[in-house]
PDB file of C-alpha atoms in Angstrom:
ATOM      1  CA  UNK A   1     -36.311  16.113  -8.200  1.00 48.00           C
ATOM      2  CA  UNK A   2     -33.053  17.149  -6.961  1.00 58.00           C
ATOM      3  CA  UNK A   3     -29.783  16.995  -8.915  1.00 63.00           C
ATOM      4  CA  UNK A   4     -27.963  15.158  -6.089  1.00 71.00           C
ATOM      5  CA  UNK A   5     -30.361  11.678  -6.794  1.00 76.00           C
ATOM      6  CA  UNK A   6     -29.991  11.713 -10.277  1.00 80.00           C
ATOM      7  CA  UNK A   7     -26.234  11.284  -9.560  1.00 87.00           C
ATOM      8  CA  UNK A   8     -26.298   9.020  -6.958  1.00 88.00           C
ATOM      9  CA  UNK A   9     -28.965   6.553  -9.195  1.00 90.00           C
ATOM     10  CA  UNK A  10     -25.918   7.375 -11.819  1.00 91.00           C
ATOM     11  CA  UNK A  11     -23.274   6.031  -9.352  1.00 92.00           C
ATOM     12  CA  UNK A  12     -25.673   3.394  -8.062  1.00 93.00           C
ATOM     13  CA  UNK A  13     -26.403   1.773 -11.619  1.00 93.00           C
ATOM     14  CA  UNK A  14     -22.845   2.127 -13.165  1.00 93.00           C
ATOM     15  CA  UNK A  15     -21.847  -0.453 -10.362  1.00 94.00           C
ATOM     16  CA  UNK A  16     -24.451  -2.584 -11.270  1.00 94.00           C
ATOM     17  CA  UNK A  17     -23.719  -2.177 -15.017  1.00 93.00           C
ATOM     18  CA  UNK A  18     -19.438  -2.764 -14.366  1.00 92.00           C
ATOM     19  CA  UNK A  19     -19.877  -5.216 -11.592  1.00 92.00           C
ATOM     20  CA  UNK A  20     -23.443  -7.277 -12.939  1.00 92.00           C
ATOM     21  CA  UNK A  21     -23.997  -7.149 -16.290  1.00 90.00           C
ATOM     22  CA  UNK A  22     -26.908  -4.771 -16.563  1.00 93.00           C
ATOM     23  CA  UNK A  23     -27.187  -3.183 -19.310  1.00 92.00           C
ATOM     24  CA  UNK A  24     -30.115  -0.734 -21.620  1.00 91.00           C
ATOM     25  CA  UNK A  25     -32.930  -0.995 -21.729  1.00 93.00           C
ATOM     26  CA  UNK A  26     -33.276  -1.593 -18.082  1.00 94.00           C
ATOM     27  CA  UNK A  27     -35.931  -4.313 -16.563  1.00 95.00           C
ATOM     28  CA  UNK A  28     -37.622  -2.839 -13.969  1.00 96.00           C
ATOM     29  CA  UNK A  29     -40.118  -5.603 -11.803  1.00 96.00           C
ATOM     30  CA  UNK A  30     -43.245  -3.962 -10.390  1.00 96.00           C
ATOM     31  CA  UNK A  31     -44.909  -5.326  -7.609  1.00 95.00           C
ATOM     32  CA  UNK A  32     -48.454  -4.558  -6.318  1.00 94.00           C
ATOM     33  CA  UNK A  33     -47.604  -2.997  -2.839  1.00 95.00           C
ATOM     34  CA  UNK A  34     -44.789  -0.520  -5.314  1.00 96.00           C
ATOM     35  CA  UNK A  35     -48.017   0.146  -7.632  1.00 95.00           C
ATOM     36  CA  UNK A  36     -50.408   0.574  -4.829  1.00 94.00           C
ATOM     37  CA  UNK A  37     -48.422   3.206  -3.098  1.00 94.00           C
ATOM     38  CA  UNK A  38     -47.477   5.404  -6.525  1.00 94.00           C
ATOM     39  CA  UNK A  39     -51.402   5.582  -7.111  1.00 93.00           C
ATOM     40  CA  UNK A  40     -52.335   6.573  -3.981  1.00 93.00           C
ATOM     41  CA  UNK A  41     -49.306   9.454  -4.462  1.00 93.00           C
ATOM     42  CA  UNK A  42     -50.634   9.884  -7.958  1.00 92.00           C
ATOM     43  CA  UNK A  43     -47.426   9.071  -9.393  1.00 93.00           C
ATOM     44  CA  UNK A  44     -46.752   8.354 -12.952  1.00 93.00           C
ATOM     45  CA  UNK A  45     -45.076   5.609 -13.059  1.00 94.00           C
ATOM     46  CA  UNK A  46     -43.291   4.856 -16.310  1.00 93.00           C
ATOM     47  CA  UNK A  47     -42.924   8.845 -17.050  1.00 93.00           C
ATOM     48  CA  UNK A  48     -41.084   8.972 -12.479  1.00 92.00           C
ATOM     49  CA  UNK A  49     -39.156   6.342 -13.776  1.00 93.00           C
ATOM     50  CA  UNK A  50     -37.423   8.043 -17.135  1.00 92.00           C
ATOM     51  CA  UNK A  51     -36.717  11.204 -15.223  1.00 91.00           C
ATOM     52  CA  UNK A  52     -35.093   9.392 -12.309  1.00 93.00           C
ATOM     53  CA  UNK A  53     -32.861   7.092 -14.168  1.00 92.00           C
ATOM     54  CA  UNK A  54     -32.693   8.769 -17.552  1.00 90.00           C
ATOM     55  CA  UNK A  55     -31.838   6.283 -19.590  1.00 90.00           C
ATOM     56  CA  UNK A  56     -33.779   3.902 -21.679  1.00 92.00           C
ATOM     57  CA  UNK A  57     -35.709   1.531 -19.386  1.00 94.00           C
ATOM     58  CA  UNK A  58     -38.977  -0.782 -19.268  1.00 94.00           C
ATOM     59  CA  UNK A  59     -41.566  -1.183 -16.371  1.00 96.00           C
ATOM     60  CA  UNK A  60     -42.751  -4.979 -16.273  1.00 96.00           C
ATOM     61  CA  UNK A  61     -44.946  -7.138 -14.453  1.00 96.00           C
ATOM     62  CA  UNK A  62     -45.519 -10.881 -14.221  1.00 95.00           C
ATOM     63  CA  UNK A  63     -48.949 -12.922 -14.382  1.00 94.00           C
ATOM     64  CA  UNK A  64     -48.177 -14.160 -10.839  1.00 95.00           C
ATOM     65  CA  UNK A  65     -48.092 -10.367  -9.673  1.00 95.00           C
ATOM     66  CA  UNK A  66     -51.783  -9.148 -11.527  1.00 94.00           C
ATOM     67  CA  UNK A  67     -53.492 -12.623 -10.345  1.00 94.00           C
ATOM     68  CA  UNK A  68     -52.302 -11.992  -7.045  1.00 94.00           C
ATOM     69  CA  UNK A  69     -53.728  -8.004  -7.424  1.00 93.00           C
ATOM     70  CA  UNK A  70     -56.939  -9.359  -8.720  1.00 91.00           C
ATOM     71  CA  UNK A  71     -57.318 -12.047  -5.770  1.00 91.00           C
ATOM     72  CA  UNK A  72     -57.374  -8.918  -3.247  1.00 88.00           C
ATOM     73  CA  UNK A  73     -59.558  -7.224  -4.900  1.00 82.00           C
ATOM     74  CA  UNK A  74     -61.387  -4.335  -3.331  1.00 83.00           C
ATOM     75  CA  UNK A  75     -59.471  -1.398  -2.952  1.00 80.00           C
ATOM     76  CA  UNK A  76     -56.834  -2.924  -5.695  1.00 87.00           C
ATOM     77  CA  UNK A  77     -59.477  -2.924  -8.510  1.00 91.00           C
ATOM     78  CA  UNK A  78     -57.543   0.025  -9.991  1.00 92.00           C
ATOM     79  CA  UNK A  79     -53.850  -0.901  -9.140  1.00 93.00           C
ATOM     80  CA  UNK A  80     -54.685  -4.134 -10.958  1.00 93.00           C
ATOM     81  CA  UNK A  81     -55.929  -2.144 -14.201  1.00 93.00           C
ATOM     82  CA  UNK A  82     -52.653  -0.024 -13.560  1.00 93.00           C
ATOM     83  CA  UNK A  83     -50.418  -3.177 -13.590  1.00 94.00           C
ATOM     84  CA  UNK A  84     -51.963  -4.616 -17.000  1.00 93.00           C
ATOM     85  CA  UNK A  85     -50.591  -1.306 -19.003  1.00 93.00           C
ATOM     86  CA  UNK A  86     -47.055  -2.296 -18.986  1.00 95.00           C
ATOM     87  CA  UNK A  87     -45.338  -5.645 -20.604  1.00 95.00           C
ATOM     88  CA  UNK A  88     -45.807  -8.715 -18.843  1.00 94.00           C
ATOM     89  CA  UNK A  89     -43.023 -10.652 -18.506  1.00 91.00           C
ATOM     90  CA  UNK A  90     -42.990 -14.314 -18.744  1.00 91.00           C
ATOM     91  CA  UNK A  91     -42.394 -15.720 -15.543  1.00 90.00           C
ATOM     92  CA  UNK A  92     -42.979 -19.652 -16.055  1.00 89.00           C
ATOM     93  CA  UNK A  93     -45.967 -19.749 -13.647  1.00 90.00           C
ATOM     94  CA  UNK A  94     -48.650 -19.377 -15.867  1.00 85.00           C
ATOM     95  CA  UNK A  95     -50.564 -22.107 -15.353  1.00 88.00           C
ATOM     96  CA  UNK A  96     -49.884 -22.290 -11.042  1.00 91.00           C
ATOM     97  CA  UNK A  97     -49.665 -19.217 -10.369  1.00 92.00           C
ATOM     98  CA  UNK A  98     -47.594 -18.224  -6.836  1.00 94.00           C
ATOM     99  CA  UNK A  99     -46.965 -15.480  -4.432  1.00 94.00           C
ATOM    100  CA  UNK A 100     -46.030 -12.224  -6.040  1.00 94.00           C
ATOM    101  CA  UNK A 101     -42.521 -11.918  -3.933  1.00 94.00           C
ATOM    102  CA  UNK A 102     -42.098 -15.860  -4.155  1.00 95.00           C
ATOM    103  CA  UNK A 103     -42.300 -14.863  -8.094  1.00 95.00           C
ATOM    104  CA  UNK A 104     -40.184 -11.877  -8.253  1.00 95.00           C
ATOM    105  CA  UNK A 105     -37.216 -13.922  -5.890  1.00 95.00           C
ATOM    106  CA  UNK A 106     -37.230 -16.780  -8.752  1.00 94.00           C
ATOM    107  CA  UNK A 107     -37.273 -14.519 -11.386  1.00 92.00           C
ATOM    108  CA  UNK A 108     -34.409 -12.138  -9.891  1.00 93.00           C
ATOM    109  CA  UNK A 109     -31.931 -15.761  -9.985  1.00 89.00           C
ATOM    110  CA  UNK A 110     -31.840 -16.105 -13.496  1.00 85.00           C
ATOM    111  CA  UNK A 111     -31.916 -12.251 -15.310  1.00 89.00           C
ATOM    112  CA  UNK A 112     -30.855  -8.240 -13.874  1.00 93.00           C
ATOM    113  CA  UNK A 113     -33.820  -6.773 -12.918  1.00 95.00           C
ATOM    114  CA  UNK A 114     -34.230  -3.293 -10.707  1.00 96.00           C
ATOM    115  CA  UNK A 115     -36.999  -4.595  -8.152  1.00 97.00           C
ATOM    116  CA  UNK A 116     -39.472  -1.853  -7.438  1.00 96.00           C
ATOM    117  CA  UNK A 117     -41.736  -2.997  -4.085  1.00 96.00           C
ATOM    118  CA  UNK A 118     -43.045  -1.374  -0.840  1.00 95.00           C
ATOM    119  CA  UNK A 119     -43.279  -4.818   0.693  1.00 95.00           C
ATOM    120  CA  UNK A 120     -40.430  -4.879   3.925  1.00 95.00           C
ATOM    121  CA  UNK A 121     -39.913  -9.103   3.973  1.00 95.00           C
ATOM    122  CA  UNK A 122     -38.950  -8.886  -0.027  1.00 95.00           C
ATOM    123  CA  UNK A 123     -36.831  -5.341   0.538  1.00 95.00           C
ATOM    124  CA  UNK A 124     -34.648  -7.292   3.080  1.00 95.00           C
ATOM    125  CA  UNK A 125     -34.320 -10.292   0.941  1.00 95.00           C
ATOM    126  CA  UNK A 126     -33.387  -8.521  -1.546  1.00 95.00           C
ATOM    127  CA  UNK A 127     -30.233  -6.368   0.440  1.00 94.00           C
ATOM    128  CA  UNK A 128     -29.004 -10.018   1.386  1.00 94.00           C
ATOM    129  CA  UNK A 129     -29.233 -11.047  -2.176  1.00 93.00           C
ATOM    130  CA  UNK A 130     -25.874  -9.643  -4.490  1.00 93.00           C
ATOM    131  CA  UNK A 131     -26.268  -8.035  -7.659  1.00 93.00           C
ATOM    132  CA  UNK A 132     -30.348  -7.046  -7.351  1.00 95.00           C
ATOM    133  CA  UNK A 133     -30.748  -3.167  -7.231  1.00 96.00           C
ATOM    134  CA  UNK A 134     -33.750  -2.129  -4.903  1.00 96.00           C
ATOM    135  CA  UNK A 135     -36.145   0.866  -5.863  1.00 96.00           C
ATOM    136  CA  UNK A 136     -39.003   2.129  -3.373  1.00 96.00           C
ATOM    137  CA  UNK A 137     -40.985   5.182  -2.394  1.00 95.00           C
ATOM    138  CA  UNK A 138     -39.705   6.409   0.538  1.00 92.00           C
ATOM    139  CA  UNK A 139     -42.638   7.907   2.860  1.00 91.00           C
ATOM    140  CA  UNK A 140     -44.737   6.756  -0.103  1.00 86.00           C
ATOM    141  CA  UNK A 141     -43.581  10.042  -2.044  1.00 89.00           C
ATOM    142  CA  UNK A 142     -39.806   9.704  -3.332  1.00 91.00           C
ATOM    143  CA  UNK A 143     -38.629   7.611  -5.572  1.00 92.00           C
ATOM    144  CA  UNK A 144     -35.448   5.945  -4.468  1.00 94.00           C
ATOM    145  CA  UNK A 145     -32.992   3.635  -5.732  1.00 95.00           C
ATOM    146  CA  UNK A 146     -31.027   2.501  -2.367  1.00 94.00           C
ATOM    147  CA  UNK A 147     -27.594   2.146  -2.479  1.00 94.00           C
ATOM    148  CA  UNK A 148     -25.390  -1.322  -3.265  1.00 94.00           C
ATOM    149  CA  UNK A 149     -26.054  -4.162  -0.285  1.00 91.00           C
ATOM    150  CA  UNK A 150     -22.884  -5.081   1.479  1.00 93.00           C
ATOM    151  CA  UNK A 151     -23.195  -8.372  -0.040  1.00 92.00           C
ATOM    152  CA  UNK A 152     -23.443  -6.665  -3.788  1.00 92.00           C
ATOM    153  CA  UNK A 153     -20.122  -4.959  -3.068  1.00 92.00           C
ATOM    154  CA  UNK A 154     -18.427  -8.246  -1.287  1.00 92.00           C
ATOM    155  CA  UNK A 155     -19.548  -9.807  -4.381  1.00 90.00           C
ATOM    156  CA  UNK A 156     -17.919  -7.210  -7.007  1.00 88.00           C
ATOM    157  CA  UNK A 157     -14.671  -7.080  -5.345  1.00 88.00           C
ATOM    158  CA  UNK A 158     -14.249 -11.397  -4.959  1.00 88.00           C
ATOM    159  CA  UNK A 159     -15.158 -11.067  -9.053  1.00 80.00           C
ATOM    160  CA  UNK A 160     -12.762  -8.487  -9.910  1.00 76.00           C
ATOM    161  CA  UNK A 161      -9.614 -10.208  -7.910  1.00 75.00           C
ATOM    162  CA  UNK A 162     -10.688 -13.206  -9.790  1.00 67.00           C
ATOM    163  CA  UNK A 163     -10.466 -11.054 -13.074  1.00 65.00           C
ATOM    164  CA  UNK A 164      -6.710 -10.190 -12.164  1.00 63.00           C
ATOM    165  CA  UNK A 165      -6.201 -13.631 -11.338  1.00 53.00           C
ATOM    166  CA  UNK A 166      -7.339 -15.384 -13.790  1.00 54.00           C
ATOM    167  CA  UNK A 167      -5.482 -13.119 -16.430  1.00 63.00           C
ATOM    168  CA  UNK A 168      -2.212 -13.901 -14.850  1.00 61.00           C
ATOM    169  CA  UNK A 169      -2.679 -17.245 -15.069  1.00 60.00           C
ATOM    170  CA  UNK A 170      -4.111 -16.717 -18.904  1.00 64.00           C
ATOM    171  CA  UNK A 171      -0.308 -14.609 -19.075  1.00 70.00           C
ATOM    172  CA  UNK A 172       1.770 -17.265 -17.885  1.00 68.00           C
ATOM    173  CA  UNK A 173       0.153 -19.878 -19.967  1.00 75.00           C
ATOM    174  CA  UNK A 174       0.882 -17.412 -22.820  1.00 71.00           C
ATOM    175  CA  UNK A 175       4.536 -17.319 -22.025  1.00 73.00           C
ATOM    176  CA  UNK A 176       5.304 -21.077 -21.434  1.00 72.00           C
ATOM    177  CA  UNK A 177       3.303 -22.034 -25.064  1.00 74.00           C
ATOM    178  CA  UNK A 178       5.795 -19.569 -26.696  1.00 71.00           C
ATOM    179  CA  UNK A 179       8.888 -20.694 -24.867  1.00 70.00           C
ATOM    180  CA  UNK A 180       7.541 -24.258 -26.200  1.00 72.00           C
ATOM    181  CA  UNK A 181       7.367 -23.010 -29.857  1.00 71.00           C
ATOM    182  CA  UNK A 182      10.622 -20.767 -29.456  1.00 68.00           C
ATOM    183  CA  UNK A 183       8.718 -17.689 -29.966  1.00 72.00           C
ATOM    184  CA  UNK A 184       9.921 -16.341 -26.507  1.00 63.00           C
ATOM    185  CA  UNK A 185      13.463 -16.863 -25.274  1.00 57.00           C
ATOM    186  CA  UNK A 186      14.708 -16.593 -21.803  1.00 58.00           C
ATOM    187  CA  UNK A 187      16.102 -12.896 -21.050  1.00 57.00           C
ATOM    188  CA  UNK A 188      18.488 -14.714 -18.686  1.00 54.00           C
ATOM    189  CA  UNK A 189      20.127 -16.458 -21.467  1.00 55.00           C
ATOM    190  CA  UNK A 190      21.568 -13.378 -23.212  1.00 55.00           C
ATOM    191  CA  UNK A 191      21.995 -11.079 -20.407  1.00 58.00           C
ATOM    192  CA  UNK A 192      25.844  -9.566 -20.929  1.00 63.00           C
ATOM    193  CA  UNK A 193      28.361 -10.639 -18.429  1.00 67.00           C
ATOM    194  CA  UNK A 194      29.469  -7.712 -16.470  1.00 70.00           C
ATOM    195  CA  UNK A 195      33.062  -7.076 -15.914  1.00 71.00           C
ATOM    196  CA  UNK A 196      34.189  -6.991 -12.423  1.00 72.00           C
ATOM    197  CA  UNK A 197      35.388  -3.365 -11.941  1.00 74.00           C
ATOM    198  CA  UNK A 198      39.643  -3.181 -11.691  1.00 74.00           C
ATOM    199  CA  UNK A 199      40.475  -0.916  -8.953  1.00 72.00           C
ATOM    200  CA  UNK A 200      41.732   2.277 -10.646  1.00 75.00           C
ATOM    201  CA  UNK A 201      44.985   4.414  -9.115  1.00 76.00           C
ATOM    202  CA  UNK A 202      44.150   8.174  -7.922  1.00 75.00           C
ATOM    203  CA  UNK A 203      44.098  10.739 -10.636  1.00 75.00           C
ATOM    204  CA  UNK A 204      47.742  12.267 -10.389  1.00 73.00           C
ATOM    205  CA  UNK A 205      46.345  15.879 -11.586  1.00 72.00           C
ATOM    206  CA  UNK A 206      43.865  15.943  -8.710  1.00 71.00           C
ATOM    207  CA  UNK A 207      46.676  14.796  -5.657  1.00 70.00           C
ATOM    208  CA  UNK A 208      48.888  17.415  -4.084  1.00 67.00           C
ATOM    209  CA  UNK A 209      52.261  16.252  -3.296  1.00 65.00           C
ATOM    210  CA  UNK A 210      53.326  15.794   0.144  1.00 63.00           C
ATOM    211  CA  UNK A 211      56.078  18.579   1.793  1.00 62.00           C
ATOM    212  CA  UNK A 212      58.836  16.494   1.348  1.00 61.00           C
ATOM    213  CA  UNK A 213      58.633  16.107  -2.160  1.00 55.00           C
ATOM    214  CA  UNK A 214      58.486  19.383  -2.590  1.00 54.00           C
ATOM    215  CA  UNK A 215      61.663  19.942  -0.628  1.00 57.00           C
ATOM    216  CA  UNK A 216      63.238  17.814  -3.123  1.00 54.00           C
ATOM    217  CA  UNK A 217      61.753  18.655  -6.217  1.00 54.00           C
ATOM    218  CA  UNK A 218      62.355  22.616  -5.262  1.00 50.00           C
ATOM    219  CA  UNK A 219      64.766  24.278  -7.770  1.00 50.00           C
ATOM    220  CA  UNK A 220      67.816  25.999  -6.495  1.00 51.00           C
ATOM    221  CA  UNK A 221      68.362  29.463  -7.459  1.00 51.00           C
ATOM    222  CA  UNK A 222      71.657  28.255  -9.593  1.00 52.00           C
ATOM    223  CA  UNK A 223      69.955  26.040 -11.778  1.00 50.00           C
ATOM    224  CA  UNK A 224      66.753  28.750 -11.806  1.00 48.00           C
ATOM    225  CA  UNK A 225      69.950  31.416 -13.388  1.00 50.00           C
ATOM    226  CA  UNK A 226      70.789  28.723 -16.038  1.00 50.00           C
ATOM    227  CA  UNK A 227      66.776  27.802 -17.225  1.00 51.00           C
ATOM    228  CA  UNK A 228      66.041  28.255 -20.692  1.00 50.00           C
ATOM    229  CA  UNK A 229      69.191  27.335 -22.150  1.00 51.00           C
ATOM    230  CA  UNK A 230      70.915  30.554 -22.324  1.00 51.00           C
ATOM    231  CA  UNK A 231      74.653  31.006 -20.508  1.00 52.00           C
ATOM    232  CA  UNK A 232      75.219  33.604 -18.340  1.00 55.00           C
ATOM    233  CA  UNK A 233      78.460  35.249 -17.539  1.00 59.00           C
ATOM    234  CA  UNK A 234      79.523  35.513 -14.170  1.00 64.00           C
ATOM    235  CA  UNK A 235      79.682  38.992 -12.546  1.00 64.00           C
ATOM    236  CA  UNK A 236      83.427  40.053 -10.874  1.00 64.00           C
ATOM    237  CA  UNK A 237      83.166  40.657  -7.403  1.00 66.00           C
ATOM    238  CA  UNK A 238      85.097  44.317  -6.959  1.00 70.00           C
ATOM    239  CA  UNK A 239      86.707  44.076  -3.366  1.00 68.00           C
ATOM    240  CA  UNK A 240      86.496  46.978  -1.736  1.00 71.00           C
ATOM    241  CA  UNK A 241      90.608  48.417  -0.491  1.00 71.00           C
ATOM    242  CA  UNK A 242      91.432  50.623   2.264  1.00 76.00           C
ATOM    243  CA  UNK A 243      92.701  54.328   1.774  1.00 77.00           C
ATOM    244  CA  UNK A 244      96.129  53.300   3.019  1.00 76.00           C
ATOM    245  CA  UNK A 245      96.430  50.797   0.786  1.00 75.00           C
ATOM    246  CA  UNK A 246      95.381  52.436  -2.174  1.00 76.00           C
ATOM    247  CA  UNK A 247      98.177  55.265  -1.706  1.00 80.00           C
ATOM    248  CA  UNK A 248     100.908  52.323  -0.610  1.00 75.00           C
ATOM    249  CA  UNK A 249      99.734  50.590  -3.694  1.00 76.00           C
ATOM    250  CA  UNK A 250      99.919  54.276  -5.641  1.00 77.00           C
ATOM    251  CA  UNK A 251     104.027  55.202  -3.517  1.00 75.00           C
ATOM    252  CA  UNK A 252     105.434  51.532  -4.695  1.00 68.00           C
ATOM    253  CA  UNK A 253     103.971  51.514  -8.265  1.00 59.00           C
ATOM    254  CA  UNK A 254     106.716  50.502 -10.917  1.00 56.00           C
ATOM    255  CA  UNK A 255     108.077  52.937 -13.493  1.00 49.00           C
ATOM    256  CA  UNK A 256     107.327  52.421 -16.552  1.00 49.00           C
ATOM    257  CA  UNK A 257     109.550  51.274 -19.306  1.00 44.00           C
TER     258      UNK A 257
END
């Protein structure tokens, strides 16, 4: 058997086990046409069963489904003797005995059973049914556990929304008992005030001042001689004479006394 089933019948029976409630040791419901076919393939059927799910699990039958076998007769002579090796199940039609299908569709209402069967009516009924996993031979030869009906997954997703919804309502019931009891007080009630923000003047470090103020504020180069505190003196201006006035000046000089 190849790798690739035994993960899909992994995938296939985790949804049945999150969504349905199955759970170990699985119940797996035999039919006659199912038991019929794995003889004539000389299949094993408890030992096909372990490998392809392998997990713990237990092949059953009803009285409904052997009385039925042993009606036909004939070529069934064997398949019945086949069906009374594993458990039978109690079925509540001991004493009337009906249809093998009609049995396995009343029994499938109340508990999680994997339905093994060949027979095409109950295969169909069982697809439109939610939460019933369906296992055949397919050509007679390979076992196969189909995958989840429409209906099972319609059915697993309405369940889980009512999960979430039912746990918020479980949350605000919560909430409102311990408001009541003064376990839980109001956030609203001692949320700080916030103070309106005051509009803030421009950072004087970070503005340039305009041209004019520059003009203004611009030292002259008299007061830029006098910074730091210091005096200084003055410097005479020599003026410059002419020749002719020099030796005038130098002709009329005074005598001296």
């Amino acid at each position: 058997m190849k790798v690739t089933k035994h993960k899909k019948a992994r995938k296939y029976m985790s949804f049945y086990i999150n969504n349905f409630g199955f759970r170990e040791p699985l119940l797996v419901l035999i039919d006659g046409t199912f038991c019929h076919a794995a003889y004539k393939a000389r299949i094993q059927i408890e030992d096909q069963l372990k490998k392809y799910f392998q997990c713990e699990l237990k092949p059953i039958v009803t009285a409904c489904i052997i009385t039925e076998t042993e009606n036909i007769g004939g070529p069934l002579v064997a398949v019945c003797q086949l069906l009374k090796k594993f458990l039978v199940h109690k079925c509540g039609h001991e004493k009337h005995p009906i249809p093998g299908s009609s049995c396995i569709r009343a029994m499938t209402k109340t508990c999680n059973y994997i339905v093994a069967s060949q027979d095409r009516d109950l295969q169909q009924w069982i697809q439109s049914r939610p939460g019933i996993p369906l296992f055949y031979l397919h050509n007679d030869l390979v076992p196969t556990l189909v995958q989840p009906s429409d209906s099972s997954v319609r059915a697993a997703s309405n369940k889980s929304r009512a999960k979430v919804d039912l746990r918020q309502v479980d949350e605000k019931t919560l909430t409102d008992l311990k408001r009541k009891e003064g376990i839980l007080v109001d956030d609203s009630q001692h949320k700080p005030i916030k103070k309106k923000k005051k509009h803030k003047n421009p950072n004087p470090l970070s503005c340039k001042k305009s041209k004019k103020e520059k003009k203004i504020t611009a030292v002259s180069p008299k007061d830029s001689s006098t910074q730091g505190g210091g005096v200084e003196k003055r410097k005479r201006k020599r003026v410059k004479l002419s020749k002719h006035v020099v030796e005038h000046l130098k002709q009329n000089k005074p005598m001296a006394v």
